[in-house]
Short mmCIF file of C-alpha atoms and ligand atoms in Angstrom, two decimals:
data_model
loop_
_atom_site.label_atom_id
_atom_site.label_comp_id
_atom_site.label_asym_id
_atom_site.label_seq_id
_atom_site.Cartn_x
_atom_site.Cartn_y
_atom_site.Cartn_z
CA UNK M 1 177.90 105.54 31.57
CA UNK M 2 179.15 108.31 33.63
CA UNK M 3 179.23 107.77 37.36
CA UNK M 4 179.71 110.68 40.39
CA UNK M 5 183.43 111.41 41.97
CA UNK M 6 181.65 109.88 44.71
CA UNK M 7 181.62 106.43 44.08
CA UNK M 8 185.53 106.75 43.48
CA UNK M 9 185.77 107.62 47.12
CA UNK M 10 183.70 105.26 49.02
CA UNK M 11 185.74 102.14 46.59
CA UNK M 12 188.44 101.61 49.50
CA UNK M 13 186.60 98.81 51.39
CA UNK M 14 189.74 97.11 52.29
CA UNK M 15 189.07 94.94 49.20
CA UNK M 16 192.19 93.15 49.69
CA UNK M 17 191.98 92.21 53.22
CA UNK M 18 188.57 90.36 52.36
CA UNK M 19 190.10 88.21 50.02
CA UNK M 20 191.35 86.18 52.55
CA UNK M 21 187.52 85.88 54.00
CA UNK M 22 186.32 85.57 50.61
CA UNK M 23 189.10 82.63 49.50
CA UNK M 24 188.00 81.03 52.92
CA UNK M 25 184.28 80.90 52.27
CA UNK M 26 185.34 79.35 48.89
CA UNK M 27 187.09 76.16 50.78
CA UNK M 28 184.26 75.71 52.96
CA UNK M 29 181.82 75.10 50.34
CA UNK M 30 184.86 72.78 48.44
CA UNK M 31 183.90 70.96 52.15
CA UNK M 32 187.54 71.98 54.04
CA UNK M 33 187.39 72.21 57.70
CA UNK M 34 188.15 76.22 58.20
CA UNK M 35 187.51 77.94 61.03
CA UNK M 36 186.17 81.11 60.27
CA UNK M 37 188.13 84.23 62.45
CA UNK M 38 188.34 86.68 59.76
CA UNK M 39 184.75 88.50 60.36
CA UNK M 40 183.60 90.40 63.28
CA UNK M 41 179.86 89.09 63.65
CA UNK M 42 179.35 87.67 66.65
CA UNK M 43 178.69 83.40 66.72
CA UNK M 44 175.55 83.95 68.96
CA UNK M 45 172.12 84.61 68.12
CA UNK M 46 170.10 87.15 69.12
CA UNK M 47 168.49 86.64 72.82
CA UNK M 48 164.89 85.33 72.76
CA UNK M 49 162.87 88.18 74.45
CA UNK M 50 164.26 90.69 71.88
CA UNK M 51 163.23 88.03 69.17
CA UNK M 52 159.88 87.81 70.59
CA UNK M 53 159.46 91.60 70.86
CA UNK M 54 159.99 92.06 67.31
CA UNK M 55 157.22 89.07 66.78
CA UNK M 56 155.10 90.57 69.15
CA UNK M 57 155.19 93.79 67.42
CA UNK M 58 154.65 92.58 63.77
CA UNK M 59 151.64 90.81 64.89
CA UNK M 60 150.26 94.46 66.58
CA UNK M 61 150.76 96.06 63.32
CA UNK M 62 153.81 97.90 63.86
CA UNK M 63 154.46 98.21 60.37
CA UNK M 64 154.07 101.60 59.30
CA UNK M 65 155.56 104.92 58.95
CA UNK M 66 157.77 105.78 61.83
CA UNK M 67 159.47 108.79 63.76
CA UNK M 68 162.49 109.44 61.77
CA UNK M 69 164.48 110.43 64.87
CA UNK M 70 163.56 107.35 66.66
CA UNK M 71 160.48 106.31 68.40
CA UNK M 72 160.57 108.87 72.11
CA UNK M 73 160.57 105.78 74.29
CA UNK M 74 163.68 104.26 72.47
CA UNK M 75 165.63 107.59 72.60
CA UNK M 76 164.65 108.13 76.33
CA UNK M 77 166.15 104.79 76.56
CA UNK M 78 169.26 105.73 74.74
CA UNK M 79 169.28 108.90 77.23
CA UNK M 80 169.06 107.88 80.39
CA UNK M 81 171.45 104.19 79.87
CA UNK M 82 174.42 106.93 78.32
CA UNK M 83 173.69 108.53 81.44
CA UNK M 84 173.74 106.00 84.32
CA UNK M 85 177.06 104.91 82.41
CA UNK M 86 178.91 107.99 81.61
CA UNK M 87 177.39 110.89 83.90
CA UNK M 88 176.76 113.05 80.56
CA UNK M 89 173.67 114.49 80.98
CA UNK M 90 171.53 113.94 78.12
CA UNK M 91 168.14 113.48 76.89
CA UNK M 92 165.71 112.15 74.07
CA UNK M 93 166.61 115.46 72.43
CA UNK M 94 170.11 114.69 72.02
CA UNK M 95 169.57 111.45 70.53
CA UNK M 96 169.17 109.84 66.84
CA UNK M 97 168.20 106.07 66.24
CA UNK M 98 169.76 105.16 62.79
CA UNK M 99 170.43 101.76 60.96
CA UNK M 100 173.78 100.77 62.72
CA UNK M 101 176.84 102.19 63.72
CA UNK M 102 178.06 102.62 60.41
CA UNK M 103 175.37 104.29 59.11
CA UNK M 104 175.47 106.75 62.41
CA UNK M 105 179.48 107.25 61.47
CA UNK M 106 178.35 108.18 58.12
CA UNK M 107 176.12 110.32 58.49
CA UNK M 108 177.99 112.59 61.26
CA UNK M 109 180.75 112.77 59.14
CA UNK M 110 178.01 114.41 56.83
CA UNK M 111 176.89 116.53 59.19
CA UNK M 112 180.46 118.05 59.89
CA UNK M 113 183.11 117.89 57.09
CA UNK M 114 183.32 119.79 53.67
CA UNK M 115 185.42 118.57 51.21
CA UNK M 116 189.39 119.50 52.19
CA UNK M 117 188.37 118.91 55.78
CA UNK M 118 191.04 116.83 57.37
CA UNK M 119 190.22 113.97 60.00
CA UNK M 120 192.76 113.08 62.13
CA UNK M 121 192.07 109.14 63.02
CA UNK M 122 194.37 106.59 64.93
CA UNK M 123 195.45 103.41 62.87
CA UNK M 124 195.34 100.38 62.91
CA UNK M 125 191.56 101.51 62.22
CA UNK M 126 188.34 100.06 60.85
CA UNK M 127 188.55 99.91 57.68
CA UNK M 128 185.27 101.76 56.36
CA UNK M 129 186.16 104.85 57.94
CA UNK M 130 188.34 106.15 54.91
CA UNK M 131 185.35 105.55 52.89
CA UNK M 132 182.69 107.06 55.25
CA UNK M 133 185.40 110.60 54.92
CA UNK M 134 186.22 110.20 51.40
CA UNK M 135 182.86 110.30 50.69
CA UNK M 136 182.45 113.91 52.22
CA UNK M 137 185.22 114.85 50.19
CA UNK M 138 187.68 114.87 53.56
CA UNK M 139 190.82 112.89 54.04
CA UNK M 140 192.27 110.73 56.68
CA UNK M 141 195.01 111.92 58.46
CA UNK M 142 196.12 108.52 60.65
CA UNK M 143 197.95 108.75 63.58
CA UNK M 144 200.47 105.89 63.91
CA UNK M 145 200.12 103.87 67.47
CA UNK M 146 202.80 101.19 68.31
CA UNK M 147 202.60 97.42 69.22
CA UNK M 148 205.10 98.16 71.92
CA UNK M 149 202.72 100.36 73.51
CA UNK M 150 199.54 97.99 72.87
CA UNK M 151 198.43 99.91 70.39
CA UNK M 152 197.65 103.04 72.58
CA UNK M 153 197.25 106.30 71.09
CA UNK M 154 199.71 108.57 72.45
CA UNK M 155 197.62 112.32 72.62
CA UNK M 156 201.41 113.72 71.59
CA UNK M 157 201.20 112.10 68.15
CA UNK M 158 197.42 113.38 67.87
CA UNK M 159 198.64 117.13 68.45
CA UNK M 160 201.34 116.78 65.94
CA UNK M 161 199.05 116.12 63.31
CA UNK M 162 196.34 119.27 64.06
CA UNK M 163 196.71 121.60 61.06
CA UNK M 164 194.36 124.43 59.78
CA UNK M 165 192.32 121.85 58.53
CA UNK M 166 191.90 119.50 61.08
CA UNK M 167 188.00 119.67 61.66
CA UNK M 168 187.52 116.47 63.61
CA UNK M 169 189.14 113.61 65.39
CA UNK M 170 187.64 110.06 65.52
CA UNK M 171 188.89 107.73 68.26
CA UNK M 172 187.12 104.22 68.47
CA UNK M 173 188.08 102.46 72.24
CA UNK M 174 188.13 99.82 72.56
CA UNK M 175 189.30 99.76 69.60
CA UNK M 176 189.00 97.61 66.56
CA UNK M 177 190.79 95.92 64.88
CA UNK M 178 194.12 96.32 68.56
CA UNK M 179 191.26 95.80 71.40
CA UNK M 180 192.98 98.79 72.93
CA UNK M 181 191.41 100.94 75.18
CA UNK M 182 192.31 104.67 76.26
CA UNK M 183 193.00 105.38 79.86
CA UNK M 184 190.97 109.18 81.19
CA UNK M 185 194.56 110.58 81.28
CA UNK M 186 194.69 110.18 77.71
CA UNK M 187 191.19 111.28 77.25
CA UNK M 188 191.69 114.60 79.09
CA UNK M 189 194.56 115.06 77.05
CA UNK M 190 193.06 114.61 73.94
CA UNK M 191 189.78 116.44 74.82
CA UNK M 192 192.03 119.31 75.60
CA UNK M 193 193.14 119.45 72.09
CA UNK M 194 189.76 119.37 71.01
CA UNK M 195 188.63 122.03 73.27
CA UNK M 196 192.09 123.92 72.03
CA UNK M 197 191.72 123.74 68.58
CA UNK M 198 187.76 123.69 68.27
CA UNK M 199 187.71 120.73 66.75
CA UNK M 200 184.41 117.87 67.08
CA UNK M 201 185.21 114.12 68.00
CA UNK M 202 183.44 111.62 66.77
CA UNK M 203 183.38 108.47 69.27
CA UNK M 204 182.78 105.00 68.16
CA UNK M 205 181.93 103.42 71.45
CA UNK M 206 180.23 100.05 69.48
CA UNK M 207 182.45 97.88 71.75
CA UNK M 208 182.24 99.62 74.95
CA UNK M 209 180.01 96.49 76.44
CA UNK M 210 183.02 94.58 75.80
CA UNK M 211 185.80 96.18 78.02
CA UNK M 212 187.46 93.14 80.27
CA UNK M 213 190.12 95.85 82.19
CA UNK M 214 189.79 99.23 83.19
CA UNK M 215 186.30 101.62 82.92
CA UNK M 216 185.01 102.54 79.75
CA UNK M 217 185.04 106.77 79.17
CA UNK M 218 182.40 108.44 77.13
CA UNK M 219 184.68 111.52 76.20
CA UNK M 220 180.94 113.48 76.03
CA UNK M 221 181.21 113.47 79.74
CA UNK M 222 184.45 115.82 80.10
CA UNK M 223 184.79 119.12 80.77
CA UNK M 224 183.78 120.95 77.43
CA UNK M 225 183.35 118.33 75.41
CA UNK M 226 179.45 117.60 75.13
CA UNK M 227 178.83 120.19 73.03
CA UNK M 228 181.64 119.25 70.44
CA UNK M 229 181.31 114.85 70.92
CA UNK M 230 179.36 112.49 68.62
CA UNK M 231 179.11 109.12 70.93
CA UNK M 232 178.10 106.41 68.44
CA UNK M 233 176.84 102.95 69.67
CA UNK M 234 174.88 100.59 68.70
CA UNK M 235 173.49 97.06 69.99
CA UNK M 236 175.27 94.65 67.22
CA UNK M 237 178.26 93.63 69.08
CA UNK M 238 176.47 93.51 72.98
CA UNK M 239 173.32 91.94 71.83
CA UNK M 240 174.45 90.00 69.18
CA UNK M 241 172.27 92.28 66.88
CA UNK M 242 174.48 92.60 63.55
CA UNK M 243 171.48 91.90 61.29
CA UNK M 244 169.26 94.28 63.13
CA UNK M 245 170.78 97.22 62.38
CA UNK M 246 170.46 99.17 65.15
CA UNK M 247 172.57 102.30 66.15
CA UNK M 248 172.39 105.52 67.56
CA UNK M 249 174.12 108.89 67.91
CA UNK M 250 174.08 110.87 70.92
CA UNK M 251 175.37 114.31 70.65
CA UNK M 252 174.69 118.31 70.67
CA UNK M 253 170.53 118.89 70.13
CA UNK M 254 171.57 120.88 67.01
CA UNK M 255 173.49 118.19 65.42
CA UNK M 256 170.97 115.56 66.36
CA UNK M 257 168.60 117.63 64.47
CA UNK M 258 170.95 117.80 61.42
CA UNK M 259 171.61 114.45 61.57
CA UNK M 260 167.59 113.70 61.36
CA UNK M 261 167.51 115.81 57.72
CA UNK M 262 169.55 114.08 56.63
CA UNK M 263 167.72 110.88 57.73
CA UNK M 264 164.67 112.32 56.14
CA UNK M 265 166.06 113.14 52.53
CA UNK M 266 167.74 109.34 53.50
CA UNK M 267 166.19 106.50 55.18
CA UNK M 268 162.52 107.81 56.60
CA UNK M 269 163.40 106.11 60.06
CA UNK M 270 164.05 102.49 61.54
CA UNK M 271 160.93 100.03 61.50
CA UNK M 272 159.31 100.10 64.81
CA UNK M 273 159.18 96.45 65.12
CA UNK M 274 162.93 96.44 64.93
CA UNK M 275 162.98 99.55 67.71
CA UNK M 276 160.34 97.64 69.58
CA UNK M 277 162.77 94.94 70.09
CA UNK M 278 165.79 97.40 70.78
CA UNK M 279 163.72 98.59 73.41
CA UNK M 280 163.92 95.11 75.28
CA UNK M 281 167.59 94.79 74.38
CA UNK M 282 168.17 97.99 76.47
CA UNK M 283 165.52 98.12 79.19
CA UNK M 284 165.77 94.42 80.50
CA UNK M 285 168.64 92.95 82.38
CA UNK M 286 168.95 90.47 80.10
CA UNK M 287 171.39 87.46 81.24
CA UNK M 288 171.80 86.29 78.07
CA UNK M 289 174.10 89.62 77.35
CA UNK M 290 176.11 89.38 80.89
CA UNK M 291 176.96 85.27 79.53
CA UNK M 292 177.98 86.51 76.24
CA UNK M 293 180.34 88.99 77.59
CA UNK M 294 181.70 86.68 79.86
CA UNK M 295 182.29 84.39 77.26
CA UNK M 296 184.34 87.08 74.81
CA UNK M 297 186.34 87.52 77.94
CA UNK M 298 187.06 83.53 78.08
CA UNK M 299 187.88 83.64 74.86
CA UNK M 300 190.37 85.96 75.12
CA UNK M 301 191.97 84.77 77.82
CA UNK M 302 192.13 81.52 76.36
CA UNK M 303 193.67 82.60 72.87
CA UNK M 304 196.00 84.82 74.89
CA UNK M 305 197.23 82.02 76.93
CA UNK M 306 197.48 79.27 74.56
CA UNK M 307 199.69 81.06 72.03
CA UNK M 308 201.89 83.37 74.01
CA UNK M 309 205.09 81.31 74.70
CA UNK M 310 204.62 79.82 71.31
CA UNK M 311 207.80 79.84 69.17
CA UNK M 312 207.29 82.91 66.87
CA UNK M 313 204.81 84.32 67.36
CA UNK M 314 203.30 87.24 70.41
CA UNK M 315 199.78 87.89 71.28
CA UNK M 316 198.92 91.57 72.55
CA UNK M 317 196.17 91.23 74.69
CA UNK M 318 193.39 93.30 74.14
CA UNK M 319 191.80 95.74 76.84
CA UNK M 320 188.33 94.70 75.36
CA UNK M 321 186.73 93.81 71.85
CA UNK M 322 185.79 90.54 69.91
CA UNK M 323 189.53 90.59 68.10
CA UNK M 324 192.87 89.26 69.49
CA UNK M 325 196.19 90.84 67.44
CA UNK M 326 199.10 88.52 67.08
CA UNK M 327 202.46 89.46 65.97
CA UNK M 328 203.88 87.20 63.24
CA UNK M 329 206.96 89.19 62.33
CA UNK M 330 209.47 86.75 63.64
CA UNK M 331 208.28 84.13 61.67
CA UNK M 332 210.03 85.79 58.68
CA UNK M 333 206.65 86.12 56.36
CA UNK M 334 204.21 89.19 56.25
CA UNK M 335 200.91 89.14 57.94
CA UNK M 336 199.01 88.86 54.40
CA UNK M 337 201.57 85.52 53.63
CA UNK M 338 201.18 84.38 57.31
CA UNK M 339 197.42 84.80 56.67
CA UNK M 340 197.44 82.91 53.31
CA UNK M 341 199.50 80.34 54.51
CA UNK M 342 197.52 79.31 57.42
CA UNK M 343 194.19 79.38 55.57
CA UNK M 344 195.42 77.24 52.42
CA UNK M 345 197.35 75.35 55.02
CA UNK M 346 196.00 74.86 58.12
CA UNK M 347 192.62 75.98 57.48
CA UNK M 348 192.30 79.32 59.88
CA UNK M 349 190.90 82.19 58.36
CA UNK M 350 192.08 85.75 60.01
CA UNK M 351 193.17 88.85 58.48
CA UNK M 352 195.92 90.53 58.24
CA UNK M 353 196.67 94.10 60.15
CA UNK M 354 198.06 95.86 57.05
CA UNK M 355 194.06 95.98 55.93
CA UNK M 356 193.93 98.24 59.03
CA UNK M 357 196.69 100.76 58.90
CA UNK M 358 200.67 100.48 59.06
CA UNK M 359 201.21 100.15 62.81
CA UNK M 360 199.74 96.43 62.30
CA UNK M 361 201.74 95.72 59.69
CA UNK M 362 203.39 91.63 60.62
CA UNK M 363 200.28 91.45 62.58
CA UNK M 364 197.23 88.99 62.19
CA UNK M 365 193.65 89.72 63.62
CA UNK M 366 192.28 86.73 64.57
CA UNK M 367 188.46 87.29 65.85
CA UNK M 368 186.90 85.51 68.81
CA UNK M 369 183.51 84.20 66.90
CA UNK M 370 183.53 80.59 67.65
CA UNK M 371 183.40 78.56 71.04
CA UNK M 372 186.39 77.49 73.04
CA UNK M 373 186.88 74.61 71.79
CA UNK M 374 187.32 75.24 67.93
CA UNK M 375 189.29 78.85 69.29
CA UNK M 376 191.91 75.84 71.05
CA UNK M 377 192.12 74.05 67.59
CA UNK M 378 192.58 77.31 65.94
CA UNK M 379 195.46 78.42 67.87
CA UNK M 380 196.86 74.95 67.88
CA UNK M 381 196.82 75.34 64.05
CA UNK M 382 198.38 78.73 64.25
CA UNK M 383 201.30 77.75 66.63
CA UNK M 384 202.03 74.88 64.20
CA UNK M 385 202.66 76.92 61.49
CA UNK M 386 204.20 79.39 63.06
CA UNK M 387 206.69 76.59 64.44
CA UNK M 388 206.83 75.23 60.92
CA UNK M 389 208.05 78.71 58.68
CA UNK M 390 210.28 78.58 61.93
CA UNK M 391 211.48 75.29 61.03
CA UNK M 392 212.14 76.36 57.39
CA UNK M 393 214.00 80.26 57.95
CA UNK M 394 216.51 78.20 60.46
CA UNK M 395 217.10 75.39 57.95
C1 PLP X 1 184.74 100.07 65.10
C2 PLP X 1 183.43 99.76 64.45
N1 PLP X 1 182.56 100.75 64.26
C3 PLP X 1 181.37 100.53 63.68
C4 PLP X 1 181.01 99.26 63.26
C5 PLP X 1 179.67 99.07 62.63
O1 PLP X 1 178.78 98.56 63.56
P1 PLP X 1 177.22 98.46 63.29
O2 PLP X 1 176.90 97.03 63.07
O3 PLP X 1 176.58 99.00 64.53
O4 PLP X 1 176.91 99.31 62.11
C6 PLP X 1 181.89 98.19 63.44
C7 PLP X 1 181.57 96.85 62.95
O5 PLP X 1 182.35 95.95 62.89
C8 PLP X 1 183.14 98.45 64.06
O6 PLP X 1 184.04 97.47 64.26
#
């Protein structure tokens, strides 16, 4: 049977990069001792009261039909936290709840591209976006960032790239897979160019919560940029939420209103039940969040610390994120062979950078899901075969 051009341009999942996670999963069940780093879900479960909210609403019947945009309260929510935080003022208005970050990402790039539209995006990136674009008929246009420099984005390289067709720019800081952050000197730079060329910038802010140095910037809150910035959150990598699925965009009132359409021809809104409990996620102070935050930050200190003076191999510390990047390259193998190696050896499953752009090419991503004490093991494996393919090149 015949299928739409469409589903030849949302293929690119990165296939290859998940066979490593895939291979990995495999073992376990075979009953070998990996340690899982290759995903980015979070190890913890969801805190109580926003369990208990969800109950709580089930058993009041929350089960119907709901706003599409977003129940008001939730949006208001939404509003007035993007507020307190970034000094954008905003409102319910400006606001649309949708299933996840990804599916706000989507449907923005919906909203704004026509096929031939050209996105300019910074790589190493996340590896749906080329689907979510391709899918609008728009390409990716990445903008290479260098180990060297952390992984920055250097607003230079951005301006090369602006053509004609440049319609939008998507930054994601911190970002994932580097954990690099941008500093407001690049920001202003790089809202300039938007403000220049009239172009819209989509910002994936999902792990804003999770910035250990420096102040997160919502580029929405500089000078001529709200009416041209898509901020995109959600509460999956804060709250431990993955499964939830709840995002948001918060942008122009006329896109917002787009954006709900399409939701309407789409998905018919979230369940309240699960916006009920999104509610308590953002309206209580709930310690549960500030320990798991504190304990990504552990983490990355400690992964940081026990592999950087370790024979071939360099950690680049991340400014925030649930990911640490390690450069393999003097070890003589390619991330994807350093990657094999150490799962069918060692038992550590991470991915390679290549699955997230050239600048992380001889890099692995290794992600901080799993206490302290398995994270020590893990980097105790990783050194040792690091020190091994060491051991062979100098033989
Ligand atoms: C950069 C980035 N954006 C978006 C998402 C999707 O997040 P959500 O679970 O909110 O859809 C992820 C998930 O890993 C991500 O890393």
């Amino acid at each position: 049977m015949r299928y739409s051009a469409l589903t030849q341009r949302i293929d690119g999942d990165g296939a290859a990069a998940w066979r490593i996670h895939d291979r990995a999963l495999e073992l376990r069940e075979q009953g070998v001792d990996v340690l899982l780093l290759s995903i980015g879900d979070p190890d913890f479960d969801t805190p109580l009261p926003i369990i208990h909210a969800a109950i709580d609403s089930l058993l009041a019947g929350d089960t119907h039909y709901s706003d599409v945009r977003g129940t008001r309260t939730l949006r208001s929510s939404i509003a007035s936290r993007h507020q307190r935080r970034s000094g954008q003022l905003v409102d319910a208005e400006n606001v649309i709840v949708l299933p996840g970050a990804q599916c706000a990402v989507y449907s923005v790039a919906q909203c704004l591209l026509d096929p031939g539209d050209e996105v300019i995006v910074a790589e190493p990136m996340y590896v749906t976006y080329e689907g979510v674009f391709g899918a609008c008929g728009a390409s990716v246009v990445p903008v290479a960032v260098h180990p060297e420099n952390g992984f920055r984005v250097e607003p230079a390289d951005v301006a090369a790239l602006i053509t004609a067709k440049t319609r939008v720019i998507l930054l994601n800081s911190p970002n994932n897979p580097s954990g690099a952050s941008l500093s407001l000197k690049s920001w202003q730079a790089l809202a300039a160019l938007c403000v220049r060329h009239d172009l819209w910038l989509i910002s994936d802010e999902v792990y804003s919560d999770l910035l250990f140095e420096g102040e997160h910037i919502s580029p929405a809150s500089l000078p001529g940029m709200a009416e041209r910035t898509a901020t995109i959150n959600s509460l999956s990598k804060s709250h431990a939420m993955t499964g939830w699925r709840v995002g948001w965009m918060i942008g122009p009132k006329p896109l917002a209103e787009h954006l709900m359409h399409l939701s309407l021809c789409m998905l018919f809104g979230l369940p309240d039940f699960v916006q009920n409990a999104a509610q308590v996620a953002l309206d209580k102070d709930l310690p549960e969040v500030a320990l798991m935050r504190e304990e990504y930050r552990q983490r990355r200190d400690l992964v940081c610390a026990r592999l950087s003076g370790c024979p071939g191999i360099r950690p680049i510390k991340p400014d925030g994120g649930m990911f640490v990047m390690v450069d393999v390259r003097q070890t003589g193998l390619g991330a994807q062979d350093f990657a094999e190696r150490l799962l069918e050896g060692y038992g550590v499953s991470v991915l390679a950078g290549e699955a997230f752009g050239p600048s992380a090419a001889g890099h692995i991503r290794i992600g901080l899901v799993v206490d302290q004490a398995r994270l020590a093991d893990a980097c105790q494996r990783i050194a040792s075969c690091a020190a091994q393919l060491l051991q062979v090149r100098r033989a």
